[in-house]
Amino acid sequence: MKLNIALLPGDGIGPEVLTQAVKCLEAVEESFNHQFVFKKAPVGAIAIDMTGNPLPDQTLALCKEADAVLFGAIGDPKYDNDPKAKVRPEQGLLKLRKELGLFTNIRPVKVFPTLISKSPLKEDIIAGTDFTIYRELTGGIYFGEKKLNDAGTIASDLCEYSEKEISRIAHLAFKAAKNRNNKLTLVDKANVLESSRLWRKVVSKIGESYPEVALDFLFVDNAAMQIILNPSQFDVILTENMFGDIISDEASVIGGSIGLLASASVGDENALFEPIHGSYPQATGKDIANPVASILSAAMLLEHFQLFEEAMAVREAVDKALKKGVVTPDLNPDSKYGTNHVGDFVADNVVDNHDDLNMNDENIGLGKSTII
Ligand code: IPM
Ligand code: MN
């Protein structure tokens, strides 16, 4: 298969982790005889520095032409605490999502058995966790009208949803539940918000066409609690933009590190793959950022194009790295491995799916020469 992939490294650790994902895709190319053509473009703070625009026209055009976009991370502290900043890196990502029509963000949350002890939560609580969040991505409070009065003393952000915006993602979420364990939980705040009541109405109606899927509802405050108390009760969670943003960060602690969670953002015509973590500026250039979320985002890209065997090769190579302790310091503070080593190890194991018996543990840290 030939795929044109736009690479948007972005800010902070984005370029470092994206490089590891690209290594893995190149390993897939080599092992499975595909052709991936990569083209890179700036987005975020780096794009503001270069052009004044967090999403330059050429970057957007490249993404629109590409079959898929692989995204690093966005954000820079110099903008975070400046309420007066007119241009912000995040605007680049939000505009990209909107322009590409990426209305569904899919965030799988799964406990890796080898990492179960790394989670701050008790093992018996998180064992068996395997759910997917379907987060609406191009509507709601993120994109509603924003107002600030002339005196700068009153501000508002409108949370607006149409039936159409709800139903297109709801269908995808029901289909996902059908392919998984037939359970869908709508997370909302229908006891307070009119927009949530519309979500309930539309999703309930659509649910009639998916009789095999058990649909239930949870207020977002309760959901936040249930995700920590009993995460294995969930199969597919469907929710609006901001609730999804918040509960997916919360859910990331289940697996032990936010550096493990990948995501796919899909629309009718485009698809973008990115880790859920941010740009982690404190770690930039230190070779300590966890590349797993970015690598698993590349696996989701492969799955999007039905390249299931290829995606499995990447996932198995990641599992092997975790099992062998080839991890970054967020997962093991004493680890001697950095971002690059983890990327090399995973890519090497995609090319050659060696069994453990042939692996020289002594040489794991040497990256390319891990295999004897
Ligand atoms: C995410 C991020 C973004 C969001 C930011 C960077 C705009 O937190 O992808 O979850 O809020 O959607
Ligand atoms: Mn977020």
Short mmCIF file of C-alpha atoms and ligand atoms in Angstrom, two decimals:
data_model
loop_
_atom_site.label_atom_id
_atom_site.label_comp_id
_atom_site.label_asym_id
_atom_site.label_seq_id
_atom_site.Cartn_x
_atom_site.Cartn_y
_atom_site.Cartn_z
CA MET A 1 0.00 0.00 0.00
CA LYS A 2 1.17 3.51 -0.73
CA LEU A 3 0.34 6.14 1.86
CA ASN A 4 1.14 9.83 1.97
CA ILE A 5 1.61 10.77 5.59
CA ALA A 6 1.90 14.38 6.75
CA LEU A 7 4.17 14.72 9.77
CA LEU A 8 3.44 17.56 12.16
CA PRO A 9 6.02 17.34 14.95
CA GLY A 10 4.85 20.51 16.71
CA ASP A 11 6.36 21.69 19.96
CA GLY A 12 8.28 20.46 23.01
CA ILE A 13 8.78 16.70 22.96
CA GLY A 14 6.57 16.39 19.86
CA PRO A 15 9.49 16.04 17.39
CA GLU A 16 11.32 13.48 19.57
CA VAL A 17 8.38 11.16 20.05
CA LEU A 18 7.22 11.53 16.46
CA THR A 19 10.67 10.47 15.24
CA GLN A 20 10.23 7.18 17.09
CA ALA A 21 6.80 6.60 15.54
CA VAL A 22 8.27 7.24 12.09
CA LYS A 23 11.06 4.70 12.78
CA CYS A 24 8.37 2.14 13.52
CA LEU A 25 6.42 2.98 10.37
CA GLU A 26 9.62 2.68 8.35
CA ALA A 27 10.15 -0.73 9.93
CA VAL A 28 6.64 -1.69 8.82
CA GLU A 29 7.36 -0.39 5.32
CA GLU A 30 10.45 -2.56 5.13
CA SER A 31 8.93 -5.71 6.59
CA PHE A 32 5.58 -5.64 4.85
CA ASN A 33 6.52 -4.03 1.55
CA HIS A 34 4.55 -0.84 1.76
CA GLN A 35 5.48 2.62 0.62
CA PHE A 36 5.00 5.45 3.06
CA VAL A 37 5.84 8.93 1.85
CA PHE A 38 6.44 11.36 4.71
CA LYS A 39 6.22 15.14 4.39
CA LYS A 40 6.89 17.39 7.36
CA ALA A 41 5.30 20.75 8.21
CA PRO A 42 5.31 23.15 11.18
CA VAL A 43 2.39 23.66 13.56
CA GLY A 44 1.97 25.28 16.97
CA ALA A 45 4.43 27.56 18.77
CA ILE A 46 7.20 26.75 16.34
CA ALA A 47 4.96 27.77 13.44
CA ILE A 48 4.09 31.02 15.25
CA ASP A 49 7.81 31.74 15.61
CA MET A 50 8.39 31.06 11.93
CA THR A 51 5.30 32.60 10.33
CA GLY A 52 3.14 34.25 13.01
CA ASN A 53 0.47 31.62 12.35
CA PRO A 54 0.03 28.42 14.44
CA LEU A 55 -1.39 26.65 11.37
CA PRO A 56 0.27 28.04 8.24
CA ASP A 57 -1.69 27.61 4.98
CA GLN A 58 0.96 25.27 3.55
CA THR A 59 0.67 23.01 6.59
CA LEU A 60 -3.10 22.83 6.26
CA ALA A 61 -2.84 22.18 2.51
CA LEU A 62 -0.33 19.36 3.11
CA CYS A 63 -2.66 17.74 5.65
CA LYS A 64 -5.63 17.97 3.31
CA GLU A 65 -3.70 16.30 0.49
CA ALA A 66 -2.27 13.57 2.71
CA ASP A 67 -3.93 10.22 3.40
CA ALA A 68 -3.25 10.70 7.10
CA VAL A 69 -1.61 13.08 9.53
CA LEU A 70 0.74 12.01 12.30
CA PHE A 71 0.92 14.67 14.96
CA GLY A 72 3.48 15.20 17.74
CA ALA A 73 2.40 17.64 20.45
CA ILE A 74 1.48 21.27 20.82
CA GLY A 75 1.97 24.04 23.37
CA ASP A 76 4.63 26.29 24.82
CA PRO A 77 4.75 27.73 28.35
CA LYS A 78 5.43 31.22 27.04
CA TYR A 79 1.77 31.37 25.97
CA ASP A 80 0.17 29.48 28.85
CA ASN A 81 0.06 32.21 31.44
CA ASP A 82 -0.42 35.14 29.14
CA PRO A 83 -4.16 35.85 29.00
CA LYS A 84 -3.45 38.67 26.54
CA ALA A 85 -1.82 36.45 23.92
CA LYS A 86 -3.90 36.83 20.75
CA VAL A 87 -2.24 33.96 18.96
CA ARG A 88 -1.78 30.62 20.74
CA PRO A 89 -0.23 27.33 19.63
CA GLU A 90 -3.37 25.36 20.56
CA GLN A 91 -5.36 27.36 18.00
CA GLY A 92 -3.34 25.54 15.35
CA LEU A 93 -4.54 22.13 16.50
CA LEU A 94 -8.13 23.26 16.99
CA LYS A 95 -8.25 24.82 13.53
CA LEU A 96 -6.69 21.72 12.03
CA ARG A 97 -9.33 19.49 13.65
CA LYS A 98 -12.09 21.77 12.39
CA GLU A 99 -10.71 22.22 8.87
CA LEU A 100 -10.12 18.50 8.43
CA GLY A 101 -13.58 17.74 9.83
CA LEU A 102 -12.18 15.40 12.49
CA PHE A 103 -15.35 15.14 14.52
CA THR A 104 -14.52 11.92 16.38
CA ASN A 105 -11.56 11.45 18.69
CA ILE A 106 -10.98 7.85 19.73
CA ARG A 107 -8.91 7.27 22.87
CA PRO A 108 -8.39 3.65 23.95
CA VAL A 109 -7.58 3.04 27.61
CA LYS A 110 -6.12 -0.35 28.41
CA VAL A 111 -3.99 -1.68 31.22
CA PHE A 112 -0.80 -3.34 30.07
CA PRO A 113 -0.46 -6.37 32.36
CA THR A 114 3.30 -5.75 32.60
CA LEU A 115 2.72 -2.21 33.89
CA ILE A 116 -0.11 -2.88 36.28
CA SER A 117 2.08 -2.12 39.30
CA LYS A 118 3.09 1.28 37.86
CA SER A 119 -0.36 2.75 38.23
CA PRO A 120 -1.01 4.89 41.29
CA LEU A 121 -4.29 2.98 41.59
CA LYS A 122 -4.59 -0.42 43.26
CA GLU A 123 -4.04 -3.43 41.03
CA ASP A 124 -7.33 -5.09 41.91
CA ILE A 125 -9.19 -1.93 40.87
CA ILE A 126 -7.56 -1.48 37.49
CA ALA A 127 -7.10 -5.13 36.45
CA GLY A 128 -9.04 -5.85 33.27
CA THR A 129 -9.55 -2.22 32.29
CA ASP A 130 -10.18 -1.98 28.57
CA PHE A 131 -12.39 0.80 27.32
CA THR A 132 -12.43 3.37 24.56
CA ILE A 133 -13.47 6.97 24.81
CA TYR A 134 -15.31 8.47 21.84
CA ARG A 135 -14.85 12.20 22.31
CA GLU A 136 -16.66 14.69 20.06
CA LEU A 137 -13.92 16.92 18.70
CA THR A 138 -15.20 19.76 16.54
CA GLY A 139 -18.12 21.18 18.48
CA GLY A 140 -19.30 22.20 21.91
CA ILE A 141 -17.73 24.78 24.17
CA TYR A 142 -14.40 24.62 22.36
CA PHE A 143 -15.90 26.09 19.23
CA GLY A 144 -18.96 28.03 20.41
CA GLU A 145 -19.13 31.81 20.37
CA LYS A 146 -16.66 33.41 22.77
CA LYS A 147 -17.38 36.77 24.34
CA LEU A 148 -15.59 39.24 26.54
CA ASN A 149 -17.23 42.54 27.48
CA ASP A 150 -15.43 45.82 26.76
CA ALA A 151 -14.40 46.23 30.38
CA GLY A 152 -12.83 42.76 30.27
CA THR A 153 -14.82 41.72 33.33
CA ILE A 154 -17.41 39.29 31.94
CA ALA A 155 -16.63 36.38 29.64
CA SER A 156 -18.57 33.49 28.15
CA ASP A 157 -18.08 30.43 25.95
CA LEU A 158 -21.12 28.96 24.29
CA CYS A 159 -21.64 25.19 24.36
CA GLU A 160 -23.78 24.42 21.35
CA TYR A 161 -24.52 21.08 19.67
CA SER A 162 -26.74 20.16 16.75
CA GLU A 163 -28.55 16.87 16.27
CA LYS A 164 -26.31 16.19 13.28
CA GLU A 165 -23.09 16.71 15.24
CA ILE A 166 -24.29 14.29 17.89
CA SER A 167 -25.65 11.62 15.61
CA ARG A 168 -22.59 11.22 13.36
CA ILE A 169 -20.29 10.40 16.28
CA ALA A 170 -22.98 8.39 18.07
CA HIS A 171 -23.22 6.01 15.09
CA LEU A 172 -19.45 5.46 15.19
CA ALA A 173 -19.55 4.83 18.94
CA PHE A 174 -22.42 2.32 18.66
CA LYS A 175 -20.57 0.50 15.87
CA ALA A 176 -17.44 0.37 18.02
CA ALA A 177 -19.46 -1.05 20.93
CA LYS A 178 -20.93 -3.69 18.60
CA ASN A 179 -17.40 -4.78 17.70
CA ARG A 180 -16.36 -4.84 21.34
CA ASN A 181 -18.50 -5.78 24.34
CA ASN A 182 -21.83 -4.24 23.36
CA LYS A 183 -21.92 -1.57 26.02
CA LEU A 184 -22.11 2.17 25.47
CA THR A 185 -22.09 4.79 28.22
CA LEU A 186 -23.07 8.35 27.38
CA VAL A 187 -21.32 10.74 29.74
CA ASP A 188 -23.07 14.09 30.10
CA LYS A 189 -24.50 16.60 32.54
CA ALA A 190 -28.16 16.23 31.59
CA ASN A 191 -29.33 17.24 35.07
CA VAL A 192 -28.08 20.76 34.34
CA LEU A 193 -27.26 21.37 30.68
CA GLU A 194 -29.72 21.70 27.82
CA SER A 195 -27.05 20.55 25.36
CA SER A 196 -26.62 17.34 27.39
CA ARG A 197 -30.36 16.72 27.25
CA LEU A 198 -30.17 16.92 23.47
CA TRP A 199 -27.30 14.40 23.53
CA ARG A 200 -29.44 11.99 25.57
CA LYS A 201 -32.42 12.36 23.26
CA VAL A 202 -30.45 11.86 20.04
CA VAL A 203 -28.29 9.02 21.38
CA SER A 204 -31.31 7.19 22.84
CA LYS A 205 -33.09 7.36 19.50
CA ILE A 206 -30.05 6.07 17.60
CA GLY A 207 -29.68 3.32 20.20
CA GLU A 208 -32.94 1.81 18.92
CA SER A 209 -31.08 0.84 15.74
CA TYR A 210 -28.43 -0.98 17.77
CA PRO A 211 -30.56 -3.24 19.96
CA GLU A 212 -27.61 -5.50 20.83
CA VAL A 213 -25.78 -2.59 22.46
CA ALA A 214 -26.71 -1.85 26.08
CA LEU A 215 -26.85 1.93 26.48
CA ASP A 216 -26.52 3.65 29.80
CA PHE A 217 -26.02 7.21 31.00
CA LEU A 218 -23.72 8.73 33.55
CA PHE A 219 -23.37 12.31 34.74
CA VAL A 220 -19.84 13.49 34.15
CA ASP A 221 -19.10 14.11 37.83
CA ASN A 222 -20.13 10.57 38.68
CA ALA A 223 -18.23 9.27 35.63
CA ALA A 224 -15.07 10.95 36.89
CA MET A 225 -15.49 9.00 40.11
CA GLN A 226 -16.43 5.69 38.48
CA ILE A 227 -13.40 5.79 36.16
CA ILE A 228 -11.18 5.67 39.22
CA LEU A 229 -13.36 3.42 41.40
CA ASN A 230 -14.30 0.75 38.90
CA PRO A 231 -12.82 1.32 35.44
CA SER A 232 -13.45 -2.21 34.17
CA GLN A 233 -17.20 -1.52 34.07
CA PHE A 234 -16.74 0.54 30.89
CA ASP A 235 -16.64 -0.61 27.28
CA VAL A 236 -17.25 2.44 25.07
CA ILE A 237 -17.72 5.90 26.56
CA LEU A 238 -19.31 8.53 24.34
CA THR A 239 -19.09 12.15 25.34
CA GLU A 240 -18.89 15.75 24.21
CA ASN A 241 -15.70 17.67 23.56
CA MET A 242 -14.70 19.12 26.92
CA PHE A 243 -15.90 16.26 29.12
CA GLY A 244 -13.91 13.95 26.85
CA ASP A 245 -10.81 16.09 27.19
CA ILE A 246 -10.99 15.94 30.96
CA ILE A 247 -11.92 12.31 31.52
CA SER A 248 -9.33 11.05 29.03
CA ASP A 249 -6.51 12.71 30.98
CA GLU A 250 -8.01 11.23 34.13
CA ALA A 251 -8.23 7.78 32.51
CA SER A 252 -4.58 7.96 31.52
CA VAL A 253 -3.46 7.45 35.12
CA ILE A 254 -5.01 3.99 35.08
CA GLY A 255 -2.28 2.70 32.78
CA GLY A 256 0.50 4.25 34.82
CA SER A 257 1.57 7.02 32.47
CA ILE A 258 -0.06 9.53 30.17
CA GLY A 259 2.85 8.72 27.88
CA LEU A 260 1.10 5.50 26.87
CA LEU A 261 -2.18 6.79 25.51
CA ALA A 262 -2.67 7.13 21.78
CA SER A 263 -5.55 8.59 19.85
CA ALA A 264 -7.12 8.69 16.43
CA SER A 265 -9.18 11.62 15.19
CA VAL A 266 -11.37 10.79 12.26
CA GLY A 267 -13.84 12.50 10.00
CA ASP A 268 -15.51 11.68 6.70
CA GLU A 269 -12.43 12.50 4.65
CA ASN A 270 -9.40 12.84 6.89
CA ALA A 271 -7.68 11.16 9.80
CA LEU A 272 -5.09 12.35 12.28
CA PHE A 273 -3.20 10.33 14.85
CA GLU A 274 -1.63 11.79 17.97
CA PRO A 275 -0.70 10.97 21.54
CA ILE A 276 -3.10 12.42 24.08
CA HIS A 277 -0.25 13.98 26.05
CA GLY A 278 0.93 17.54 25.65
CA SER A 279 4.29 19.02 24.68
CA TYR A 280 5.94 18.37 28.12
CA PRO A 281 8.31 21.33 27.73
CA GLN A 282 10.37 20.45 30.82
CA ALA A 283 11.51 17.26 29.07
CA THR A 284 12.29 18.75 25.67
CA GLY A 285 15.60 17.58 24.24
CA LYS A 286 16.42 15.42 27.27
CA ASP A 287 15.70 12.08 25.61
CA ILE A 288 13.36 11.11 28.45
CA ALA A 289 9.90 11.50 26.90
CA ASN A 290 7.93 8.29 26.54
CA PRO A 291 7.48 7.58 22.81
CA VAL A 292 4.96 4.76 23.33
CA ALA A 293 1.84 6.93 22.90
CA SER A 294 3.20 8.26 19.64
CA ILE A 295 4.20 4.78 18.44
CA LEU A 296 0.76 3.42 19.35
CA SER A 297 -0.81 6.34 17.47
CA ALA A 298 1.09 5.07 14.42
CA ALA A 299 -0.40 1.62 15.10
CA MET A 300 -3.86 3.21 15.08
CA LEU A 301 -2.98 4.81 11.75
CA LEU A 302 -2.16 1.38 10.34
CA GLU A 303 -5.45 -0.03 11.64
CA HIS A 304 -7.32 2.86 10.06
CA PHE A 305 -6.05 1.60 6.69
CA GLN A 306 -6.96 -2.00 7.55
CA LEU A 307 -3.29 -2.93 8.00
CA PHE A 308 -4.09 -5.09 11.01
CA GLU A 309 -1.15 -7.46 10.84
CA GLU A 310 1.22 -4.52 10.58
CA ALA A 311 -0.42 -2.77 13.53
CA MET A 312 -0.20 -5.96 15.54
CA ALA A 313 3.53 -6.19 14.81
CA VAL A 314 3.96 -2.69 16.25
CA ARG A 315 1.81 -3.46 19.30
CA GLU A 316 3.65 -6.70 19.98
CA ALA A 317 6.99 -4.90 19.72
CA VAL A 318 5.75 -2.31 22.23
CA ASP A 319 4.60 -5.10 24.56
CA LYS A 320 8.03 -6.65 24.31
CA ALA A 321 9.71 -3.35 25.22
CA LEU A 322 7.47 -3.01 28.26
CA LYS A 323 8.02 -6.61 29.27
CA LYS A 324 11.79 -6.32 28.90
CA GLY A 325 11.86 -3.08 30.86
CA VAL A 326 12.98 -1.05 27.85
CA VAL A 327 11.04 1.96 29.07
CA THR A 328 11.58 5.66 29.72
CA PRO A 329 11.96 7.05 33.27
CA ASP A 330 8.25 7.93 33.66
CA LEU A 331 7.65 4.17 33.94
CA ASN A 332 10.84 3.35 35.79
CA PRO A 333 12.80 6.17 37.42
CA ASP A 334 15.92 3.97 37.41
CA SER A 335 15.66 3.14 33.74
CA LYS A 336 18.78 3.70 31.72
CA TYR A 337 16.85 3.89 28.46
CA GLY A 338 15.85 7.04 26.69
CA THR A 339 13.30 8.02 24.06
CA ASN A 340 15.57 7.01 21.21
CA HIS A 341 16.48 3.62 22.60
CA VAL A 342 12.88 2.72 23.19
CA GLY A 343 12.07 3.77 19.60
CA ASP A 344 14.99 1.75 18.21
CA PHE A 345 14.05 -1.29 20.24
CA VAL A 346 10.44 -1.23 19.09
CA ALA A 347 11.38 -0.61 15.44
CA ASP A 348 13.97 -3.43 15.53
CA ASN A 349 11.36 -5.80 16.85
CA VAL A 350 8.85 -4.81 14.19
CA VAL A 351 11.37 -5.79 11.52
CA ASP A 352 12.30 -9.02 13.21
CA ASN A 353 9.74 -10.56 15.41
CA HIS A 354 12.35 -12.44 17.42
CA ASP A 355 11.32 -14.69 20.18
CA ASP A 356 12.65 -13.92 23.60
CA LEU A 357 15.04 -16.85 23.61
CA ASN A 358 17.22 -15.24 20.98
CA MET A 359 17.42 -11.94 22.65
CA ASN A 360 20.51 -10.81 24.43
CA ASP A 361 19.24 -8.83 27.38
CA GLU A 362 22.72 -7.45 28.01
CA ASN A 363 22.60 -5.64 24.71
CA ILE A 364 19.11 -4.22 24.94
CA GLY A 365 20.47 -0.79 25.76
CA LEU A 366 22.50 -0.70 22.59
CA GLY A 367 19.42 -0.13 20.45
CA LYS A 368 20.19 -1.47 17.00
CA SER A 369 22.28 -4.34 18.30
CA THR A 370 19.69 -5.76 20.62
CA ILE A 371 19.30 -8.90 18.60
CA ILE A 372 21.97 -11.57 18.55
C1 IPM B 1 -6.01 17.30 23.78
C2 IPM B 1 -5.40 18.61 24.17
C3 IPM B 1 -6.03 19.71 23.35
C4 IPM B 1 -7.50 19.75 23.68
C5 IPM B 1 -5.39 21.10 23.54
C6 IPM B 1 -3.90 21.06 23.25
C7 IPM B 1 -6.08 22.14 22.71
O1 IPM B 1 -5.53 18.82 25.54
O2 IPM B 1 -5.89 16.91 22.61
O3 IPM B 1 -6.64 16.65 24.64
O4 IPM B 1 -7.91 20.38 24.67
O5 IPM B 1 -8.27 19.16 22.94
MN MN B 2 -6.46 17.19 26.63
#
